[in-house]
PDB file of C-alpha atoms in Angstrom:
ATOM      1  CA  UNK A   1    -134.778 -15.271 -24.185  1.00  0.00           C
ATOM      2  CA  UNK A   2    -137.045 -18.337 -23.375  1.00  0.00           C
ATOM      3  CA  UNK A   3    -138.055 -18.749 -19.831  1.00  0.00           C
ATOM      4  CA  UNK A   4    -139.348 -22.289 -18.948  1.00  0.00           C
ATOM      5  CA  UNK A   5    -143.234 -22.325 -18.182  1.00  0.00           C
ATOM      6  CA  UNK A   6    -144.091 -21.973 -14.824  1.00  0.00           C
ATOM      7  CA  UNK A   7    -140.778 -20.382 -13.775  1.00  0.00           C
ATOM      8  CA  UNK A   8    -141.326 -16.803 -12.483  1.00  0.00           C
ATOM      9  CA  UNK A   9    -137.736 -15.576 -13.064  1.00  0.00           C
ATOM     10  CA  UNK A  10    -136.806 -12.192 -14.082  1.00  0.00           C
ATOM     11  CA  UNK A  11    -133.767 -12.022 -15.735  1.00  0.00           C
ATOM     12  CA  UNK A  12    -131.296  -9.171 -16.874  1.00  0.00           C
ATOM     13  CA  UNK A  13    -130.825  -8.811 -20.889  1.00  0.00           C
ATOM     14  CA  UNK A  14    -127.713 -10.598 -22.183  1.00  0.00           C
ATOM     15  CA  UNK A  15    -124.431  -8.537 -21.436  1.00  0.00           C
ATOM     16  CA  UNK A  16    -123.297  -6.126 -23.818  1.00  0.00           C
ATOM     17  CA  UNK A  17    -119.550  -5.340 -24.886  1.00  0.00           C
ATOM     18  CA  UNK A  18    -117.901  -3.374 -21.867  1.00  0.00           C
ATOM     19  CA  UNK A  19    -120.486  -4.546 -19.299  1.00  0.00           C
ATOM     20  CA  UNK A  20    -120.166  -7.130 -16.578  1.00  0.00           C
ATOM     21  CA  UNK A  21    -119.738 -10.543 -18.506  1.00  0.00           C
ATOM     22  CA  UNK A  22    -120.962 -12.615 -15.766  1.00  0.00           C
ATOM     23  CA  UNK A  23    -124.127 -13.413 -17.742  1.00  0.00           C
ATOM     24  CA  UNK A  24    -127.828 -13.467 -16.950  1.00  0.00           C
ATOM     25  CA  UNK A  25    -128.751 -13.630 -13.438  1.00  0.00           C
ATOM     26  CA  UNK A  26    -131.886 -15.126 -11.848  1.00  0.00           C
ATOM     27  CA  UNK A  27    -134.254 -13.579  -9.753  1.00  0.00           C
ATOM     28  CA  UNK A  28    -133.046 -10.913  -7.203  1.00  0.00           C
ATOM     29  CA  UNK A  29    -129.485 -11.884  -6.420  1.00  0.00           C
ATOM     30  CA  UNK A  30    -127.525  -9.060  -7.881  1.00  0.00           C
ATOM     31  CA  UNK A  31    -130.275  -6.689  -9.153  1.00  0.00           C
ATOM     32  CA  UNK A  32    -129.643  -4.290  -6.443  1.00  0.00           C
ATOM     33  CA  UNK A  33    -126.243  -3.911  -7.770  1.00  0.00           C
ATOM     34  CA  UNK A  34    -126.738  -2.834 -11.209  1.00  0.00           C
ATOM     35  CA  UNK A  35    -127.163   0.862 -12.467  1.00  0.00           C
ATOM     36  CA  UNK A  36    -130.855   2.042 -12.489  1.00  0.00           C
ATOM     37  CA  UNK A  37    -130.243   3.101 -16.162  1.00  0.00           C
ATOM     38  CA  UNK A  38    -129.262  -0.305 -17.277  1.00  0.00           C
ATOM     39  CA  UNK A  39    -131.982  -2.146 -15.140  1.00  0.00           C
ATOM     40  CA  UNK A  40    -134.866   0.140 -15.991  1.00  0.00           C
ATOM     41  CA  UNK A  41    -134.133   0.271 -19.897  1.00  0.00           C
ATOM     42  CA  UNK A  42    -134.975   3.990 -20.226  1.00  0.00           C
ATOM     43  CA  UNK A  43    -138.629   3.564 -18.700  1.00  0.00           C
ATOM     44  CA  UNK A  44    -140.414   6.449 -17.092  1.00  0.00           C
ATOM     45  CA  UNK A  45    -141.332   6.165 -13.396  1.00  0.00           C
ATOM     46  CA  UNK A  46    -143.089   8.067 -10.766  1.00  0.00           C
ATOM     47  CA  UNK A  47    -141.298  11.266  -9.574  1.00  0.00           C
ATOM     48  CA  UNK A  48    -141.167   9.753  -5.982  1.00  0.00           C
ATOM     49  CA  UNK A  49    -138.810   7.284  -7.222  1.00  0.00           C
ATOM     50  CA  UNK A  50    -136.161  10.109  -7.504  1.00  0.00           C
ATOM     51  CA  UNK A  51    -136.015  10.681  -3.729  1.00  0.00           C
ATOM     52  CA  UNK A  52    -133.222   9.099  -1.946  1.00  0.00           C
ATOM     53  CA  UNK A  53    -133.979   6.857   0.938  1.00  0.00           C
ATOM     54  CA  UNK A  54    -131.488   5.996   3.697  1.00  0.00           C
ATOM     55  CA  UNK A  55    -132.442   3.011   5.601  1.00  0.00           C
ATOM     56  CA  UNK A  56    -130.112   3.495   8.550  1.00  0.00           C
ATOM     57  CA  UNK A  57    -132.602   6.237   9.425  1.00  0.00           C
ATOM     58  CA  UNK A  58    -135.748   3.983   9.255  1.00  0.00           C
ATOM     59  CA  UNK A  59    -137.108   1.469  11.734  1.00  0.00           C
ATOM     60  CA  UNK A  60    -136.683  -1.654   9.626  1.00  0.00           C
ATOM     61  CA  UNK A  61    -138.958  -3.642  11.802  1.00  0.00           C
ATOM     62  CA  UNK A  62    -142.009  -1.341  11.530  1.00  0.00           C
ATOM     63  CA  UNK A  63    -141.404  -1.292   7.562  1.00  0.00           C
ATOM     64  CA  UNK A  64    -140.969  -5.105   7.398  1.00  0.00           C
ATOM     65  CA  UNK A  65    -144.367  -5.431   9.172  1.00  0.00           C
ATOM     66  CA  UNK A  66    -145.849  -2.883   6.694  1.00  0.00           C
ATOM     67  CA  UNK A  67    -144.410  -4.540   3.600  1.00  0.00           C
ATOM     68  CA  UNK A  68    -145.723  -7.986   4.588  1.00  0.00           C
ATOM     69  CA  UNK A  69    -149.163  -6.713   5.013  1.00  0.00           C
ATOM     70  CA  UNK A  70    -149.246  -4.569   1.924  1.00  0.00           C
ATOM     71  CA  UNK A  71    -147.994  -7.229  -0.206  1.00  0.00           C
ATOM     72  CA  UNK A  72    -150.765  -9.551   1.084  1.00  0.00           C
ATOM     73  CA  UNK A  73    -153.355  -6.974   0.192  1.00  0.00           C
ATOM     74  CA  UNK A  74    -151.633  -6.436  -3.376  1.00  0.00           C
ATOM     75  CA  UNK A  75    -151.109  -9.922  -4.110  1.00  0.00           C
ATOM     76  CA  UNK A  76    -154.014 -11.682  -2.488  1.00  0.00           C
ATOM     77  CA  UNK A  77    -151.865 -14.337  -0.927  1.00  0.00           C
ATOM     78  CA  UNK A  78    -148.683 -14.957   0.601  1.00  0.00           C
ATOM     79  CA  UNK A  79    -145.742 -15.009  -1.697  1.00  0.00           C
ATOM     80  CA  UNK A  80    -142.678 -15.778   0.112  1.00  0.00           C
ATOM     81  CA  UNK A  81    -140.287 -15.061  -2.847  1.00  0.00           C
ATOM     82  CA  UNK A  82    -141.507 -11.478  -3.237  1.00  0.00           C
ATOM     83  CA  UNK A  83    -141.595 -10.809   0.548  1.00  0.00           C
ATOM     84  CA  UNK A  84    -138.128 -12.410   1.054  1.00  0.00           C
ATOM     85  CA  UNK A  85    -136.827  -9.899  -1.730  1.00  0.00           C
ATOM     86  CA  UNK A  86    -138.473  -6.977  -0.252  1.00  0.00           C
ATOM     87  CA  UNK A  87    -137.128  -7.727   3.216  1.00  0.00           C
ATOM     88  CA  UNK A  88    -133.816  -8.316   1.909  1.00  0.00           C
ATOM     89  CA  UNK A  89    -133.755  -4.729   0.532  1.00  0.00           C
ATOM     90  CA  UNK A  90    -134.884  -3.257   3.766  1.00  0.00           C
ATOM     91  CA  UNK A  91    -132.494  -5.374   5.728  1.00  0.00           C
ATOM     92  CA  UNK A  92    -129.539  -4.732   3.779  1.00  0.00           C
ATOM     93  CA  UNK A  93    -129.329  -1.174   4.698  1.00  0.00           C
ATOM     94  CA  UNK A  94    -127.725   1.578   2.389  1.00  0.00           C
ATOM     95  CA  UNK A  95    -129.580   3.426  -0.131  1.00  0.00           C
ATOM     96  CA  UNK A  96    -131.764   1.259  -2.335  1.00  0.00           C
ATOM     97  CA  UNK A  97    -132.887   2.454  -5.908  1.00  0.00           C
ATOM     98  CA  UNK A  98    -136.653   2.570  -6.348  1.00  0.00           C
ATOM     99  CA  UNK A  99    -136.404   1.944 -10.108  1.00  0.00           C
ATOM    100  CA  UNK A 100    -134.343  -1.218 -10.013  1.00  0.00           C
ATOM    101  CA  UNK A 101    -136.981  -2.633  -7.316  1.00  0.00           C
ATOM    102  CA  UNK A 102    -139.757  -1.763  -9.631  1.00  0.00           C
ATOM    103  CA  UNK A 103    -138.203  -3.317 -12.572  1.00  0.00           C
ATOM    104  CA  UNK A 104    -137.486  -6.585 -10.378  1.00  0.00           C
ATOM    105  CA  UNK A 105    -141.061  -6.671  -9.031  1.00  0.00           C
ATOM    106  CA  UNK A 106    -142.768  -5.911 -12.262  1.00  0.00           C
ATOM    107  CA  UNK A 107    -142.527  -9.835 -13.408  1.00  0.00           C
ATOM    108  CA  UNK A 108    -144.272 -10.500 -10.107  1.00  0.00           C
ATOM    109  CA  UNK A 109    -146.704  -7.717  -9.468  1.00  0.00           C
ATOM    110  CA  UNK A 110    -147.384  -6.570 -13.122  1.00  0.00           C
ATOM    111  CA  UNK A 111    -149.734  -3.603 -13.364  1.00  0.00           C
ATOM    112  CA  UNK A 112    -149.797  -3.504  -9.278  1.00  0.00           C
ATOM    113  CA  UNK A 113    -145.936  -2.765  -9.259  1.00  0.00           C
ATOM    114  CA  UNK A 114    -146.243   1.034  -9.459  1.00  0.00           C
ATOM    115  CA  UNK A 115    -148.838   1.319  -6.717  1.00  0.00           C
ATOM    116  CA  UNK A 116    -146.794  -0.879  -4.354  1.00  0.00           C
ATOM    117  CA  UNK A 117    -143.460   0.518  -5.066  1.00  0.00           C
ATOM    118  CA  UNK A 118    -144.760   4.189  -4.978  1.00  0.00           C
ATOM    119  CA  UNK A 119    -146.518   3.638  -1.578  1.00  0.00           C
ATOM    120  CA  UNK A 120    -143.294   1.850  -0.243  1.00  0.00           C
ATOM    121  CA  UNK A 121    -141.223   4.721  -1.198  1.00  0.00           C
ATOM    122  CA  UNK A 122    -143.543   7.242   0.317  1.00  0.00           C
ATOM    123  CA  UNK A 123    -143.634   5.387   3.640  1.00  0.00           C
ATOM    124  CA  UNK A 124    -139.815   5.097   3.762  1.00  0.00           C
ATOM    125  CA  UNK A 125    -139.388   8.813   2.974  1.00  0.00           C
ATOM    126  CA  UNK A 126    -141.607   9.513   5.709  1.00  0.00           C
ATOM    127  CA  UNK A 127    -140.102   7.338   7.982  1.00  0.00           C
ATOM    128  CA  UNK A 128    -136.492   8.809   7.569  1.00  0.00           C
ATOM    129  CA  UNK A 129    -137.902  12.186   8.575  1.00  0.00           C
ATOM    130  CA  UNK A 130    -139.079  10.705  11.986  1.00  0.00           C
ATOM    131  CA  UNK A 131    -136.797  10.889  14.951  1.00  0.00           C
ATOM    132  CA  UNK A 132    -137.582   7.130  15.632  1.00  0.00           C
ATOM    133  CA  UNK A 133    -137.674   5.966  11.971  1.00  0.00           C
ATOM    134  CA  UNK A 134    -141.347   5.056  12.420  1.00  0.00           C
ATOM    135  CA  UNK A 135    -143.572   6.591   9.791  1.00  0.00           C
ATOM    136  CA  UNK A 136    -146.504   8.670  11.157  1.00  0.00           C
ATOM    137  CA  UNK A 137    -148.988   6.477   9.545  1.00  0.00           C
ATOM    138  CA  UNK A 138    -147.752   3.473  11.138  1.00  0.00           C
ATOM    139  CA  UNK A 139    -146.985   5.064  14.645  1.00  0.00           C
ATOM    140  CA  UNK A 140    -150.317   4.027  16.227  1.00  0.00           C
ATOM    141  CA  UNK A 141    -149.997   0.394  15.006  1.00  0.00           C
ATOM    142  CA  UNK A 142    -146.376   0.206  16.127  1.00  0.00           C
ATOM    143  CA  UNK A 143    -147.239   1.543  19.676  1.00  0.00           C
ATOM    144  CA  UNK A 144    -150.200  -0.945  19.739  1.00  0.00           C
ATOM    145  CA  UNK A 145    -147.987  -3.763  18.870  1.00  0.00           C
ATOM    146  CA  UNK A 146    -145.147  -2.866  21.292  1.00  0.00           C
ATOM    147  CA  UNK A 147    -147.670  -2.360  24.071  1.00  0.00           C
ATOM    148  CA  UNK A 148    -149.184  -5.913  23.353  1.00  0.00           C
ATOM    149  CA  UNK A 149    -145.620  -7.426  23.240  1.00  0.00           C
ATOM    150  CA  UNK A 150    -144.945  -5.745  26.528  1.00  0.00           C
ATOM    151  CA  UNK A 151    -148.065  -7.102  28.082  1.00  0.00           C
ATOM    152  CA  UNK A 152    -147.268 -10.650  26.803  1.00  0.00           C
ATOM    153  CA  UNK A 153    -143.802 -10.409  28.262  1.00  0.00           C
ATOM    154  CA  UNK A 154    -144.970  -9.219  31.466  1.00  0.00           C
ATOM    155  CA  UNK A 155    -147.697 -11.971  31.518  1.00  0.00           C
ATOM    156  CA  UNK A 156    -145.068 -14.648  30.578  1.00  0.00           C
ATOM    157  CA  UNK A 157    -142.720 -13.271  33.381  1.00  0.00           C
ATOM    158  CA  UNK A 158    -145.732 -13.558  35.927  1.00  0.00           C
ATOM    159  CA  UNK A 159    -146.390 -17.110  34.831  1.00  0.00           C
ATOM    160  CA  UNK A 160    -142.534 -18.059  35.327  1.00  0.00           C
ATOM    161  CA  UNK A 161    -142.304 -16.599  38.606  1.00  0.00           C
ATOM    162  CA  UNK A 162    -145.481 -18.516  39.685  1.00  0.00           C
ATOM    163  CA  UNK A 163    -144.141 -21.546  38.538  1.00  0.00           C
ATOM    164  CA  UNK A 164    -140.713 -20.892  40.282  1.00  0.00           C
ATOM    165  CA  UNK A 165    -142.715 -20.294  43.379  1.00  0.00           C
ATOM    166  CA  UNK A 166    -144.630 -23.589  43.125  1.00  0.00           C
ATOM    167  CA  UNK A 167    -141.348 -25.378  42.639  1.00  0.00           C
ATOM    168  CA  UNK A 168    -139.866 -23.707  45.743  1.00  0.00           C
ATOM    169  CA  UNK A 169    -142.889 -24.739  47.853  1.00  0.00           C
ATOM    170  CA  UNK A 170    -142.931 -28.310  46.651  1.00  0.00           C
ATOM    171  CA  UNK A 171    -139.171 -28.568  47.308  1.00  0.00           C
ATOM    172  CA  UNK A 172    -139.933 -27.140  50.982  1.00  0.00           C
ATOM    173  CA  UNK A 173    -142.648 -29.637  51.430  1.00  0.00           C
ATOM    174  CA  UNK A 174    -140.518 -32.361  50.366  1.00  0.00           C
ATOM    175  CA  UNK A 175    -137.765 -31.431  52.682  1.00  0.00           C
ATOM    176  CA  UNK A 176    -140.078 -31.137  55.657  1.00  0.00           C
ATOM    177  CA  UNK A 177    -141.467 -34.735  54.997  1.00  0.00           C
ATOM    178  CA  UNK A 178    -138.025 -36.233  54.648  1.00  0.00           C
ATOM    179  CA  UNK A 179    -137.053 -34.738  57.974  1.00  0.00           C
ATOM    180  CA  UNK A 180    -140.302 -35.754  59.678  1.00  0.00           C
ATOM    181  CA  UNK A 181    -139.749 -39.394  58.373  1.00  0.00           C
ATOM    182  CA  UNK A 182    -136.180 -39.224  59.484  1.00  0.00           C
ATOM    183  CA  UNK A 183    -137.208 -38.464  63.111  1.00  0.00           C
ATOM    184  CA  UNK A 184    -139.782 -41.099  63.189  1.00  0.00           C
ATOM    185  CA  UNK A 185    -137.368 -43.687  62.175  1.00  0.00           C
ATOM    186  CA  UNK A 186    -138.088 -44.327  58.675  1.00  0.00           C
ATOM    187  CA  UNK A 187    -140.827 -44.528  55.993  1.00  0.00           C
ATOM    188  CA  UNK A 188    -142.825 -46.807  58.425  1.00  0.00           C
ATOM    189  CA  UNK A 189    -143.928 -43.929  60.309  1.00  0.00           C
ATOM    190  CA  UNK A 190    -142.051 -44.783  63.617  1.00  0.00           C
ATOM    191  CA  UNK A 191    -141.694 -48.594  63.132  1.00  0.00           C
ATOM    192  CA  UNK A 192    -137.878 -48.396  63.791  1.00  0.00           C
ATOM    193  CA  UNK A 193    -137.976 -46.288  67.016  1.00  0.00           C
ATOM    194  CA  UNK A 194    -141.195 -47.893  68.371  1.00  0.00           C
ATOM    195  CA  UNK A 195    -139.736 -51.584  67.723  1.00  0.00           C
ATOM    196  CA  UNK A 196    -136.477 -50.454  69.550  1.00  0.00           C
ATOM    197  CA  UNK A 197    -138.403 -49.125  72.697  1.00  0.00           C
ATOM    198  CA  UNK A 198    -140.737 -52.328  72.673  1.00  0.00           C
ATOM    199  CA  UNK A 199    -137.585 -54.465  72.626  1.00  0.00           C
ATOM    200  CA  UNK A 200    -135.975 -52.516  75.502  1.00  0.00           C
ATOM    201  CA  UNK A 201    -138.997 -52.735  77.585  1.00  0.00           C
ATOM    202  CA  UNK A 202    -139.184 -56.280  77.195  1.00  0.00           C
ATOM    203  CA  UNK A 203    -135.599 -56.965  78.144  1.00  0.00           C
ATOM    204  CA  UNK A 204    -136.428 -55.057  81.416  1.00  0.00           C
ATOM    205  CA  UNK A 205    -138.846 -57.512  82.276  1.00  0.00           C
TER     206      UNK A 205
END
């Protein structure tokens, strides 16, 4: 099958008799739903792929951060397409198949596919064994990130409180100035009351 130059699409082989007749599908849209045997074409894979992963037991936020960092190390630059695919797998939940993920990523990562998917699966397997879903290898980094986020949130709250206090003080000062001006007879600083008093004194003479 001919793929246009420069287009990095991985496509499923043409449909055979008795299989889904929807035809070739581009990239990642439905790859997660096909059987691993059909998707992998009889290839052999690392033993770790045979272990089941249940994403409901995993801290997806921690794994997404890990995947983003790891892909940057593997590819050497940001690849939004690959990252979006991996994030989509993690966020979809369920029990994804490592072999199908490997085949899908092979056209993008090439010889580095086995290393990435194997490490992904090992970290996921570790994560689902932890009570909080955070892999042991990432626990320190996750704790540091959450602490930093908490400190940033506390600092933001402190700044908001200070800003609110300043606004209240300014409003109180404005109210006091308005009252003072009213007592003085207007903005002229006593001109109104002073003029009335002067007029009354003149009449008395």
